[in-house]
Amino acid sequence: MDRYMIVIPAKNRAFNMKCDDGDSMKLETLQKLVGGPIEMADTCLAASWAREDVDSIQMAVNEEGLLQELPYNEHATDLYAFNYMSSIVGPAVLMAARGDELIGFAKSVAESICAEWEIPLEATGTGERFQTFNPD
């Protein structure tokens, strides 16, 4: 089964990106997507949103986003569990966690999460490509 992570830019429409390392995404890919070193943030989504046996739903964000004054990300902040960060800035990548492994979702699950949380997605067929983001 192909797996997808949900990339949520701060200012553009989100898109589902196919995992590039089996069920997961390479660290280098995640760093390119968020524009720097990653930090994992908890979400308010229950693990059951993944519709399979996972421990939690997590978000990768730019660890230095506040220092770089990246733009506020409304959709990612809505999903954030508000533990120690005040809000999410810059792009975020939503994924599931199973033990120490970060995995993507089935495409239908990724699409339903975006629909339920009103995260606008790019038109079908245009979001399955590699993008990097310039935070400026």
XYZ file of C-alpha atoms in Angstrom:
136
model
C 0.000 0.000 0.000
C 1.249 3.470 -0.861
C 1.435 5.823 2.112
C 1.160 9.602 2.174
C 2.084 12.358 4.576
C 0.060 15.562 4.636
C 2.188 18.630 3.918
C 0.548 21.770 5.336
C 2.253 24.974 4.121
C 1.624 28.173 6.053
C 0.154 30.077 3.122
C -0.706 27.634 0.313
C -2.997 24.647 -0.058
C -1.921 21.405 1.593
C -1.023 18.347 -0.445
C -0.529 14.640 0.132
C 3.035 13.570 -0.558
C 3.855 9.945 -1.235
C 6.377 8.516 1.235
C 9.835 8.149 -0.284
C 11.240 5.508 2.086
C 8.723 2.666 2.165
C 6.058 3.529 4.732
C 8.033 6.559 5.943
C 9.793 9.697 4.740
C 13.555 10.238 4.720
C 14.847 12.729 7.297
C 16.361 14.812 4.500
C 12.982 15.015 2.773
C 11.221 16.144 5.963
C 13.917 18.776 6.544
C 13.451 20.116 3.001
C 9.684 20.206 3.432
C 9.820 22.256 6.655
C 12.835 24.333 5.585
C 15.308 23.261 8.292
C 15.839 20.964 11.250
C 12.683 19.164 12.327
C 10.990 19.067 15.681
C 8.067 16.740 16.397
C 4.896 18.258 17.833
C 1.902 16.441 19.305
C -1.475 16.888 17.679
C -4.967 16.852 19.111
C -5.888 13.995 16.773
C -6.507 10.643 18.430
C -4.548 7.704 17.042
C -7.819 6.270 15.730
C -7.804 8.906 12.954
C -5.160 6.754 11.220
C -7.674 3.872 10.953
C -4.937 1.390 11.800
C -2.871 0.439 14.826
C -0.638 3.448 15.602
C 0.407 5.165 18.829
C -0.320 8.786 17.874
C -0.591 11.386 15.135
C 2.408 13.734 15.023
C 3.530 16.822 13.119
C 7.038 17.633 11.939
C 7.730 21.374 12.107
C 10.773 23.600 11.663
C 12.631 23.622 14.981
C 13.893 27.149 14.290
C 10.637 28.480 12.846
C 10.088 31.178 15.476
C 13.713 32.327 15.271
C 13.408 32.549 11.482
C 10.105 34.440 11.876
C 8.265 31.999 9.609
C 4.625 32.824 8.892
C 1.849 31.613 11.195
C 0.285 28.325 10.049
C -3.406 28.421 10.948
C -4.301 24.881 9.846
C -1.323 23.255 11.595
C -2.007 25.285 14.750
C -5.614 24.034 14.732
C -4.250 20.465 14.856
C -1.574 21.208 17.462
C -2.043 19.937 21.045
C -0.540 23.137 22.609
C 2.027 21.542 24.873
C 4.985 23.903 24.850
C 4.741 25.973 21.657
C 2.312 28.853 21.425
C 1.483 28.145 17.778
C 2.880 26.527 14.658
C 4.823 28.642 12.184
C 6.049 27.622 8.771
C 5.200 24.404 6.966
C 4.180 21.278 8.885
C 4.053 17.612 7.882
C 1.348 15.429 9.456
C 2.017 11.711 9.967
C 1.334 8.753 12.241
C 3.724 7.324 14.843
C 4.089 3.631 15.572
C 6.751 3.111 18.218
C 9.856 4.960 17.013
C 8.704 4.848 13.403
C 6.956 7.756 11.662
C 4.674 6.492 8.912
C 2.336 7.933 6.320
C -1.392 7.387 5.990
C -3.399 5.519 3.386
C -4.385 8.103 0.768
C -8.076 7.897 1.692
C -7.221 8.552 5.355
C -5.067 11.580 4.476
C -7.881 12.972 2.350
C -10.508 12.418 5.063
C -8.350 14.133 7.715
C -8.038 17.173 5.450
C -11.765 17.173 4.707
C -12.829 16.829 8.356
C -10.414 19.535 9.554
C -11.164 21.839 6.600
C -7.586 21.845 5.358
C -7.759 22.885 1.692
C -5.979 20.394 -0.561
C -4.459 21.016 -3.986
C -6.503 19.623 -6.857
C -6.304 15.847 -7.229
C -3.212 14.731 -9.079
C -1.147 17.864 -8.483
C -0.016 17.235 -4.899
C 1.956 14.045 -5.363
C 5.202 15.698 -6.314
C 8.233 16.804 -4.422
C 8.236 20.408 -3.301
C 10.536 22.443 -1.169
C 9.411 25.609 0.525
C 11.101 28.942 0.766
C 9.919 30.399 4.070
C 10.183 33.953 2.706
